[in-house]
């Protein structure tokens, strides 16, 4: 919708997305390693969320802009436009763009806002792919689980060294 008013924004959207995607997995792992020391599940959920959801937000701007500027019916492919090798992010952004395009195609026809739930599910799945699992509880709260992995253990701790040895050694 706004593409016609912001014809020169594509470069800024692309640059912004590249910045947000840079070492996204490493920054998420840093937040989880920090969690291993502080133990605050709300904090780790927020810190990982900022790292992994910001690229989705910026990607929605970029692809909304590209689709809005497109004068043909051929929409651009998502994956070739993404400056990342992280397949979890490529898949998530692809699913997000697919959901948003579907919402756009059916605008005015939604029986309720439940159509937006699928958009949120993209972010929810990405949390799991990055190692933070949230399970809804009957009281409306969530149980947050952050499973131990070699990549998310603080370096130098005896537990981390033991886990690394059991899982096949250090990764570079």
mmCIF file with all atom_site columns, N, CA and C in Angstrom, residues 32-90:
data_model
loop_
_atom_site.group_PDB
_atom_site.id
_atom_site.type_symbol
_atom_site.label_atom_id
_atom_site.label_alt_id
_atom_site.label_comp_id
_atom_site.label_asym_id
_atom_site.label_entity_id
_atom_site.label_seq_id
_atom_site.pdbx_PDB_ins_code
_atom_site.Cartn_x
_atom_site.Cartn_y
_atom_site.Cartn_z
_atom_site.occupancy
_atom_site.B_iso_or_equiv
_atom_site.pdbx_formal_charge
_atom_site.auth_seq_id
_atom_site.auth_comp_id
_atom_site.auth_asym_id
_atom_site.auth_atom_id
_atom_site.pdbx_PDB_model_num
ATOM 1   N N  . UNK A 1 32 ? 21.159 -17.196 24.844  1.00 0.00 ? 32 UNK A N  1
ATOM 2   C CA . UNK A 1 32 ? 20.863 -18.444 25.560  1.00 0.00 ? 32 UNK A CA 1
ATOM 3   C C  . UNK A 1 32 ? 22.007 -18.800 26.501  1.00 0.00 ? 32 UNK A C  1
ATOM 4   N N  . UNK A 1 33 ? 23.257 -18.596 26.079  1.00 0.00 ? 33 UNK A N  1
ATOM 5   C CA . UNK A 1 33 ? 24.391 -18.843 26.980  1.00 0.00 ? 33 UNK A CA 1
ATOM 6   C C  . UNK A 1 33 ? 24.304 -17.941 28.200  1.00 0.00 ? 33 UNK A C  1
ATOM 7   N N  . UNK A 1 34 ? 23.909 -16.712 27.985  1.00 0.00 ? 34 UNK A N  1
ATOM 8   C CA . UNK A 1 34 ? 23.722 -15.782 29.100  1.00 0.00 ? 34 UNK A CA 1
ATOM 9   C C  . UNK A 1 34 ? 22.617 -16.284 30.029  1.00 0.00 ? 34 UNK A C  1
ATOM 10  N N  . UNK A 1 35 ? 21.554 -16.813 29.444  1.00 0.00 ? 35 UNK A N  1
ATOM 11  C CA . UNK A 1 35 ? 20.450 -17.378 30.238  1.00 0.00 ? 35 UNK A CA 1
ATOM 12  C C  . UNK A 1 35 ? 20.941 -18.505 31.143  1.00 0.00 ? 35 UNK A C  1
ATOM 13  N N  . UNK A 1 36 ? 21.879 -19.303 30.654  1.00 0.00 ? 36 UNK A N  1
ATOM 14  C CA . UNK A 1 36 ? 22.412 -20.400 31.465  1.00 0.00 ? 36 UNK A CA 1
ATOM 15  C C  . UNK A 1 36 ? 23.008 -19.870 32.768  1.00 0.00 ? 36 UNK A C  1
ATOM 16  N N  . UNK A 1 37 ? 23.424 -18.615 32.769  1.00 0.00 ? 37 UNK A N  1
ATOM 17  C CA . UNK A 1 37 ? 24.010 -18.015 33.970  1.00 0.00 ? 37 UNK A CA 1
ATOM 18  C C  . UNK A 1 37 ? 22.984 -17.250 34.800  1.00 0.00 ? 37 UNK A C  1
ATOM 19  N N  . UNK A 1 38 ? 22.044 -16.536 34.163  1.00 0.00 ? 38 UNK A N  1
ATOM 20  C CA . UNK A 1 38 ? 21.088 -15.728 34.937  1.00 0.00 ? 38 UNK A CA 1
ATOM 21  C C  . UNK A 1 38 ? 19.777 -16.452 35.225  1.00 0.00 ? 38 UNK A C  1
ATOM 22  N N  . UNK A 1 39 ? 19.358 -17.410 34.395  1.00 0.00 ? 39 UNK A N  1
ATOM 23  C CA . UNK A 1 39 ? 18.182 -18.224 34.660  1.00 0.00 ? 39 UNK A CA 1
ATOM 24  C C  . UNK A 1 39 ? 16.829 -17.555 34.510  1.00 0.00 ? 39 UNK A C  1
ATOM 25  N N  . UNK A 1 40 ? 16.773 -16.360 33.936  1.00 0.00 ? 40 UNK A N  1
ATOM 26  C CA . UNK A 1 40 ? 15.509 -15.628 33.799  1.00 0.00 ? 40 UNK A CA 1
ATOM 27  C C  . UNK A 1 40 ? 14.879 -15.961 32.442  1.00 0.00 ? 40 UNK A C  1
ATOM 28  N N  . UNK A 1 41 ? 13.797 -16.773 32.465  1.00 0.00 ? 41 UNK A N  1
ATOM 29  C CA . UNK A 1 41 ? 13.194 -17.220 31.204  1.00 0.00 ? 41 UNK A CA 1
ATOM 30  C C  . UNK A 1 41 ? 12.525 -16.085 30.440  1.00 0.00 ? 41 UNK A C  1
ATOM 31  N N  . UNK A 1 42 ? 11.965 -15.122 31.152  1.00 0.00 ? 42 UNK A N  1
ATOM 32  C CA . UNK A 1 42 ? 11.337 -13.985 30.468  1.00 0.00 ? 42 UNK A CA 1
ATOM 33  C C  . UNK A 1 42 ? 12.407 -13.198 29.713  1.00 0.00 ? 42 UNK A C  1
ATOM 34  N N  . UNK A 1 43 ? 13.533 -13.001 30.363  1.00 0.00 ? 43 UNK A N  1
ATOM 35  C CA . UNK A 1 43 ? 14.630 -12.256 29.739  1.00 0.00 ? 43 UNK A CA 1
ATOM 36  C C  . UNK A 1 43 ? 15.166 -12.979 28.504  1.00 0.00 ? 43 UNK A C  1
ATOM 37  N N  . UNK A 1 44 ? 15.391 -14.298 28.585  1.00 0.00 ? 44 UNK A N  1
ATOM 38  C CA . UNK A 1 44 ? 15.918 -15.016 27.421  1.00 0.00 ? 44 UNK A CA 1
ATOM 39  C C  . UNK A 1 44 ? 14.899 -15.011 26.288  1.00 0.00 ? 44 UNK A C  1
ATOM 40  N N  . UNK A 1 45 ? 13.618 -15.114 26.618  1.00 0.00 ? 45 UNK A N  1
ATOM 41  C CA . UNK A 1 45 ? 12.581 -15.064 25.588  1.00 0.00 ? 45 UNK A CA 1
ATOM 42  C C  . UNK A 1 45 ? 12.609 -13.707 24.880  1.00 0.00 ? 45 UNK A C  1
ATOM 43  N N  . UNK A 1 46 ? 12.763 -12.638 25.652  1.00 0.00 ? 46 UNK A N  1
ATOM 44  C CA . UNK A 1 46 ? 12.822 -11.295 25.058  1.00 0.00 ? 46 UNK A CA 1
ATOM 45  C C  . UNK A 1 46 ? 14.090 -11.106 24.236  1.00 0.00 ? 46 UNK A C  1
ATOM 46  N N  . UNK A 1 47 ? 15.225 -11.539 24.788  1.00 0.00 ? 47 UNK A N  1
ATOM 47  C CA . UNK A 1 47 ? 16.495 -11.320 24.096  1.00 0.00 ? 47 UNK A CA 1
ATOM 48  C C  . UNK A 1 47 ? 16.580 -12.124 22.795  1.00 0.00 ? 47 UNK A C  1
ATOM 49  N N  . UNK A 1 48 ? 16.159 -13.375 22.830  1.00 0.00 ? 48 UNK A N  1
ATOM 50  C CA . UNK A 1 48 ? 16.158 -14.177 21.603  1.00 0.00 ? 48 UNK A CA 1
ATOM 51  C C  . UNK A 1 48 ? 15.103 -13.629 20.643  1.00 0.00 ? 48 UNK A C  1
ATOM 52  N N  . UNK A 1 49 ? 13.962 -13.225 21.182  1.00 0.00 ? 49 UNK A N  1
ATOM 53  C CA . UNK A 1 49 ? 12.889 -12.674 20.352  1.00 0.00 ? 49 UNK A CA 1
ATOM 54  C C  . UNK A 1 49 ? 13.321 -11.452 19.566  1.00 0.00 ? 49 UNK A C  1
ATOM 55  N N  . UNK A 1 50 ? 14.044 -10.563 20.212  1.00 0.00 ? 50 UNK A N  1
ATOM 56  C CA . UNK A 1 50 ? 14.524 -9.365  19.515  1.00 0.00 ? 50 UNK A CA 1
ATOM 57  C C  . UNK A 1 50 ? 15.424 -9.762  18.346  1.00 0.00 ? 50 UNK A C  1
ATOM 58  N N  . UNK A 1 51 ? 16.298 -10.724 18.587  1.00 0.00 ? 51 UNK A N  1
ATOM 59  C CA . UNK A 1 51 ? 17.249 -11.153 17.559  1.00 0.00 ? 51 UNK A CA 1
ATOM 60  C C  . UNK A 1 51 ? 16.548 -11.822 16.379  1.00 0.00 ? 51 UNK A C  1
ATOM 61  N N  . UNK A 1 52 ? 15.565 -12.673 16.642  1.00 0.00 ? 52 UNK A N  1
ATOM 62  C CA . UNK A 1 52 ? 14.983 -13.462 15.544  1.00 0.00 ? 52 UNK A CA 1
ATOM 63  C C  . UNK A 1 52 ? 13.723 -12.857 14.941  1.00 0.00 ? 52 UNK A C  1
ATOM 64  N N  . UNK A 1 53 ? 13.025 -12.006 15.677  1.00 0.00 ? 53 UNK A N  1
ATOM 65  C CA . UNK A 1 53 ? 11.787 -11.441 15.129  1.00 0.00 ? 53 UNK A CA 1
ATOM 66  C C  . UNK A 1 53 ? 12.014 -10.145 14.354  1.00 0.00 ? 53 UNK A C  1
ATOM 67  N N  . UNK A 1 54 ? 13.070 -9.420  14.679  1.00 0.00 ? 54 UNK A N  1
ATOM 68  C CA . UNK A 1 54 ? 13.371 -8.192  13.922  1.00 0.00 ? 54 UNK A CA 1
ATOM 69  C C  . UNK A 1 54 ? 13.596 -8.472  12.437  1.00 0.00 ? 54 UNK A C  1
ATOM 70  N N  . UNK A 1 55 ? 14.345 -9.521  12.066  1.00 0.00 ? 55 UNK A N  1
ATOM 71  C CA . UNK A 1 55 ? 14.470 -9.807  10.631  1.00 0.00 ? 55 UNK A CA 1
ATOM 72  C C  . UNK A 1 55 ? 13.121 -10.090 9.966   1.00 0.00 ? 55 UNK A C  1
ATOM 73  N N  . UNK A 1 56 ? 12.197 -10.728 10.691  1.00 0.00 ? 56 UNK A N  1
ATOM 74  C CA . UNK A 1 56 ? 10.874 -10.980 10.118  1.00 0.00 ? 56 UNK A CA 1
ATOM 75  C C  . UNK A 1 56 ? 10.139 -9.670  9.875   1.00 0.00 ? 56 UNK A C  1
ATOM 76  N N  . UNK A 1 57 ? 10.248 -8.764  10.821  1.00 0.00 ? 57 UNK A N  1
ATOM 77  C CA . UNK A 1 57 ? 9.569  -7.466  10.676  1.00 0.00 ? 57 UNK A CA 1
ATOM 78  C C  . UNK A 1 57 ? 10.117 -6.707  9.469   1.00 0.00 ? 57 UNK A C  1
ATOM 79  N N  . UNK A 1 58 ? 11.435 -6.619  9.384   1.00 0.00 ? 58 UNK A N  1
ATOM 80  C CA . UNK A 1 58 ? 12.053 -5.877  8.279   1.00 0.00 ? 58 UNK A CA 1
ATOM 81  C C  . UNK A 1 58 ? 11.774 -6.583  6.945   1.00 0.00 ? 58 UNK A C  1
ATOM 82  N N  . UNK A 1 59 ? 11.796 -7.919  6.937   1.00 0.00 ? 59 UNK A N  1
ATOM 83  C CA . UNK A 1 59 ? 11.487 -8.657  5.704   1.00 0.00 ? 59 UNK A CA 1
ATOM 84  C C  . UNK A 1 59 ? 10.059 -8.380  5.254   1.00 0.00 ? 59 UNK A C  1
ATOM 85  N N  . UNK A 1 60 ? 9.142  -8.247  6.198   1.00 0.00 ? 60 UNK A N  1
ATOM 86  C CA . UNK A 1 60 ? 7.757  -7.945  5.800   1.00 0.00 ? 60 UNK A CA 1
ATOM 87  C C  . UNK A 1 60 ? 7.684  -6.577  5.137   1.00 0.00 ? 60 UNK A C  1
ATOM 88  N N  . UNK A 1 61 ? 8.475  -5.620  5.626   1.00 0.00 ? 61 UNK A N  1
ATOM 89  C CA . UNK A 1 61 ? 8.516  -4.303  4.974   1.00 0.00 ? 61 UNK A CA 1
ATOM 90  C C  . UNK A 1 61 ? 9.095  -4.422  3.568   1.00 0.00 ? 61 UNK A C  1
ATOM 91  N N  . UNK A 1 62 ? 10.240 -5.136  3.460   1.00 0.00 ? 62 UNK A N  1
ATOM 92  C CA . UNK A 1 62 ? 10.911 -5.255  2.165   1.00 0.00 ? 62 UNK A CA 1
ATOM 93  C C  . UNK A 1 62 ? 10.010 -5.926  1.135   1.00 0.00 ? 62 UNK A C  1
ATOM 94  N N  . UNK A 1 63 ? 9.431  -7.062  1.480   1.00 0.00 ? 63 UNK A N  1
ATOM 95  C CA . UNK A 1 63 ? 8.637  -7.785  0.487   1.00 0.00 ? 63 UNK A CA 1
ATOM 96  C C  . UNK A 1 63 ? 7.302  -7.111  0.226   1.00 0.00 ? 63 UNK A C  1
ATOM 97  N N  . UNK A 1 64 ? 6.751  -6.436  1.212   1.00 0.00 ? 64 UNK A N  1
ATOM 98  C CA . UNK A 1 64 ? 5.557  -5.630  0.960   1.00 0.00 ? 64 UNK A CA 1
ATOM 99  C C  . UNK A 1 64 ? 5.868  -4.519  -0.027  1.00 0.00 ? 64 UNK A C  1
ATOM 100 N N  . UNK A 1 65 ? 7.045  -3.922  0.148   1.00 0.00 ? 65 UNK A N  1
ATOM 101 C CA . UNK A 1 65 ? 7.482  -2.860  -0.760  1.00 0.00 ? 65 UNK A CA 1
ATOM 102 C C  . UNK A 1 65 ? 7.707  -3.416  -2.170  1.00 0.00 ? 65 UNK A C  1
ATOM 103 N N  . UNK A 1 66 ? 8.456  -4.532  -2.265  1.00 0.00 ? 66 UNK A N  1
ATOM 104 C CA . UNK A 1 66 ? 8.739  -5.120  -3.583  1.00 0.00 ? 66 UNK A CA 1
ATOM 105 C C  . UNK A 1 66 ? 7.451  -5.530  -4.290  1.00 0.00 ? 66 UNK A C  1
ATOM 106 N N  . UNK A 1 67 ? 6.529  -6.142  -3.538  1.00 0.00 ? 67 UNK A N  1
ATOM 107 C CA . UNK A 1 67 ? 5.252  -6.538  -4.145  1.00 0.00 ? 67 UNK A CA 1
ATOM 108 C C  . UNK A 1 67 ? 4.448  -5.311  -4.558  1.00 0.00 ? 67 UNK A C  1
ATOM 109 N N  . UNK A 1 68 ? 4.496  -4.267  -3.746  1.00 0.00 ? 68 UNK A N  1
ATOM 110 C CA . UNK A 1 68 ? 3.745  -3.049  -4.054  1.00 0.00 ? 68 UNK A CA 1
ATOM 111 C C  . UNK A 1 68 ? 4.292  -2.297  -5.252  1.00 0.00 ? 68 UNK A C  1
ATOM 112 N N  . UNK A 1 69 ? 5.599  -2.368  -5.452  1.00 0.00 ? 69 UNK A N  1
ATOM 113 C CA . UNK A 1 69 ? 6.226  -1.682  -6.588  1.00 0.00 ? 69 UNK A CA 1
ATOM 114 C C  . UNK A 1 69 ? 6.114  -2.503  -7.872  1.00 0.00 ? 69 UNK A C  1
ATOM 115 N N  . UNK A 1 70 ? 5.817  -3.774  -7.740  1.00 0.00 ? 70 UNK A N  1
ATOM 116 C CA . UNK A 1 70 ? 5.740  -4.682  -8.875  1.00 0.00 ? 70 UNK A CA 1
ATOM 117 C C  . UNK A 1 70 ? 4.506  -4.352  -9.716  1.00 0.00 ? 70 UNK A C  1
ATOM 118 N N  . UNK A 1 71 ? 4.714  -4.107  -10.979 1.00 0.00 ? 71 UNK A N  1
ATOM 119 C CA . UNK A 1 71 ? 3.594  -3.772  -11.859 1.00 0.00 ? 71 UNK A CA 1
ATOM 120 C C  . UNK A 1 71 ? 3.092  -4.982  -12.643 1.00 0.00 ? 71 UNK A C  1
ATOM 121 N N  . UNK A 1 72 ? 3.765  -6.120  -12.476 1.00 0.00 ? 72 UNK A N  1
ATOM 122 C CA . UNK A 1 72 ? 3.294  -7.339  -13.151 1.00 0.00 ? 72 UNK A CA 1
ATOM 123 C C  . UNK A 1 72 ? 2.669  -8.256  -12.099 1.00 0.00 ? 72 UNK A C  1
ATOM 124 N N  . UNK A 1 73 ? 2.156  -9.364  -12.540 1.00 0.00 ? 73 UNK A N  1
ATOM 125 C CA . UNK A 1 73 ? 1.568  -10.326 -11.608 1.00 0.00 ? 73 UNK A CA 1
ATOM 126 C C  . UNK A 1 73 ? 2.599  -11.309 -11.069 1.00 0.00 ? 73 UNK A C  1
ATOM 127 N N  . UNK A 1 74 ? 3.826  -11.224 -11.549 1.00 0.00 ? 74 UNK A N  1
ATOM 128 C CA . UNK A 1 74 ? 4.872  -12.138 -11.110 1.00 0.00 ? 74 UNK A CA 1
ATOM 129 C C  . UNK A 1 74 ? 5.565  -11.575 -9.878  1.00 0.00 ? 74 UNK A C  1
ATOM 130 N N  . UNK A 1 75 ? 5.288  -12.166 -8.728  1.00 0.00 ? 75 UNK A N  1
ATOM 131 C CA . UNK A 1 75 ? 5.915  -11.716 -7.491  1.00 0.00 ? 75 UNK A CA 1
ATOM 132 C C  . UNK A 1 75 ? 7.313  -12.311 -7.396  1.00 0.00 ? 75 UNK A C  1
ATOM 133 N N  . UNK A 1 76 ? 8.212  -11.583 -6.757  1.00 0.00 ? 76 UNK A N  1
ATOM 134 C CA . UNK A 1 76 ? 9.600  -12.032 -6.676  1.00 0.00 ? 76 UNK A CA 1
ATOM 135 C C  . UNK A 1 76 ? 9.717  -13.261 -5.775  1.00 0.00 ? 76 UNK A C  1
ATOM 136 N N  . UNK A 1 77 ? 10.722 -14.062 -6.058  1.00 0.00 ? 77 UNK A N  1
ATOM 137 C CA . UNK A 1 77 ? 11.060 -15.206 -5.210  1.00 0.00 ? 77 UNK A CA 1
ATOM 138 C C  . UNK A 1 77 ? 11.681 -14.654 -3.937  1.00 0.00 ? 77 UNK A C  1
ATOM 139 N N  . UNK A 1 78 ? 11.427 -15.302 -2.834  1.00 0.00 ? 78 UNK A N  1
ATOM 140 C CA . UNK A 1 78 ? 11.894 -14.784 -1.553  1.00 0.00 ? 78 UNK A CA 1
ATOM 141 C C  . UNK A 1 78 ? 13.353 -15.138 -1.291  1.00 0.00 ? 78 UNK A C  1
ATOM 142 N N  . UNK A 1 79 ? 13.710 -16.421 -1.354  1.00 0.00 ? 79 UNK A N  1
ATOM 143 C CA . UNK A 1 79 ? 15.039 -16.874 -0.940  1.00 0.00 ? 79 UNK A CA 1
ATOM 144 C C  . UNK A 1 79 ? 16.195 -16.143 -1.623  1.00 0.00 ? 79 UNK A C  1
ATOM 145 N N  . UNK A 1 80 ? 16.163 -15.918 -2.950  1.00 0.00 ? 80 UNK A N  1
ATOM 146 C CA . UNK A 1 80 ? 17.297 -15.237 -3.578  1.00 0.00 ? 80 UNK A CA 1
ATOM 147 C C  . UNK A 1 80 ? 17.502 -13.804 -3.079  1.00 0.00 ? 80 UNK A C  1
ATOM 148 N N  . UNK A 1 81 ? 16.488 -13.225 -2.489  1.00 0.00 ? 81 UNK A N  1
ATOM 149 C CA . UNK A 1 81 ? 16.581 -11.845 -2.019  1.00 0.00 ? 81 UNK A CA 1
ATOM 150 C C  . UNK A 1 81 ? 17.179 -11.735 -0.620  1.00 0.00 ? 81 UNK A C  1
ATOM 151 N N  . UNK A 1 82 ? 17.395 -12.866 0.058   1.00 0.00 ? 82 UNK A N  1
ATOM 152 C CA . UNK A 1 82 ? 17.806 -12.826 1.461   1.00 0.00 ? 82 UNK A CA 1
ATOM 153 C C  . UNK A 1 82 ? 19.315 -12.939 1.618   1.00 0.00 ? 82 UNK A C  1
ATOM 154 N N  . UNK A 1 83 ? 19.920 -11.994 2.344   1.00 0.00 ? 83 UNK A N  1
ATOM 155 C CA . UNK A 1 83 ? 21.367 -12.023 2.560   1.00 0.00 ? 83 UNK A CA 1
ATOM 156 C C  . UNK A 1 83 ? 21.751 -12.884 3.766   1.00 0.00 ? 83 UNK A C  1
ATOM 157 N N  . UNK A 1 84 ? 21.356 -14.161 3.758   1.00 0.00 ? 84 UNK A N  1
ATOM 158 C CA . UNK A 1 84 ? 21.733 -15.065 4.847   1.00 0.00 ? 84 UNK A CA 1
ATOM 159 C C  . UNK A 1 84 ? 21.824 -16.485 4.323   1.00 0.00 ? 84 UNK A C  1
ATOM 160 N N  . UNK A 1 85 ? 22.643 -17.274 4.987   1.00 0.00 ? 85 UNK A N  1
ATOM 161 C CA . UNK A 1 85 ? 22.770 -18.695 4.657   1.00 0.00 ? 85 UNK A CA 1
ATOM 162 C C  . UNK A 1 85 ? 21.969 -19.544 5.643   1.00 0.00 ? 85 UNK A C  1
ATOM 163 N N  . UNK A 1 86 ? 21.441 -18.933 6.703   1.00 0.00 ? 86 UNK A N  1
ATOM 164 C CA . UNK A 1 86 ? 20.730 -19.667 7.751   1.00 0.00 ? 86 UNK A CA 1
ATOM 165 C C  . UNK A 1 86 ? 19.378 -20.134 7.216   1.00 0.00 ? 86 UNK A C  1
ATOM 166 N N  . UNK A 1 87 ? 19.275 -21.431 6.982   1.00 0.00 ? 87 UNK A N  1
ATOM 167 C CA . UNK A 1 87 ? 18.074 -21.976 6.346   1.00 0.00 ? 87 UNK A CA 1
ATOM 168 C C  . UNK A 1 87 ? 16.824 -21.838 7.208   1.00 0.00 ? 87 UNK A C  1
ATOM 169 N N  . UNK A 1 88 ? 16.975 -21.819 8.525   1.00 0.00 ? 88 UNK A N  1
ATOM 170 C CA . UNK A 1 88 ? 15.804 -21.610 9.392   1.00 0.00 ? 88 UNK A CA 1
ATOM 171 C C  . UNK A 1 88 ? 15.213 -20.231 9.134   1.00 0.00 ? 88 UNK A C  1
ATOM 172 N N  . UNK A 1 89 ? 16.060 -19.240 8.974   1.00 0.00 ? 89 UNK A N  1
ATOM 173 C CA . UNK A 1 89 ? 15.580 -17.883 8.692   1.00 0.00 ? 89 UNK A CA 1
ATOM 174 C C  . UNK A 1 89 ? 15.014 -17.775 7.278   1.00 0.00 ? 89 UNK A C  1
ATOM 175 N N  . UNK A 1 90 ? 15.666 -18.420 6.326   1.00 0.00 ? 90 UNK A N  1
ATOM 176 C CA . UNK A 1 90 ? 15.163 -18.400 4.947   1.00 0.00 ? 90 UNK A CA 1
ATOM 177 C C  . UNK A 1 90 ? 13.766 -19.017 4.900   1.00 0.00 ? 90 UNK A C  1
#
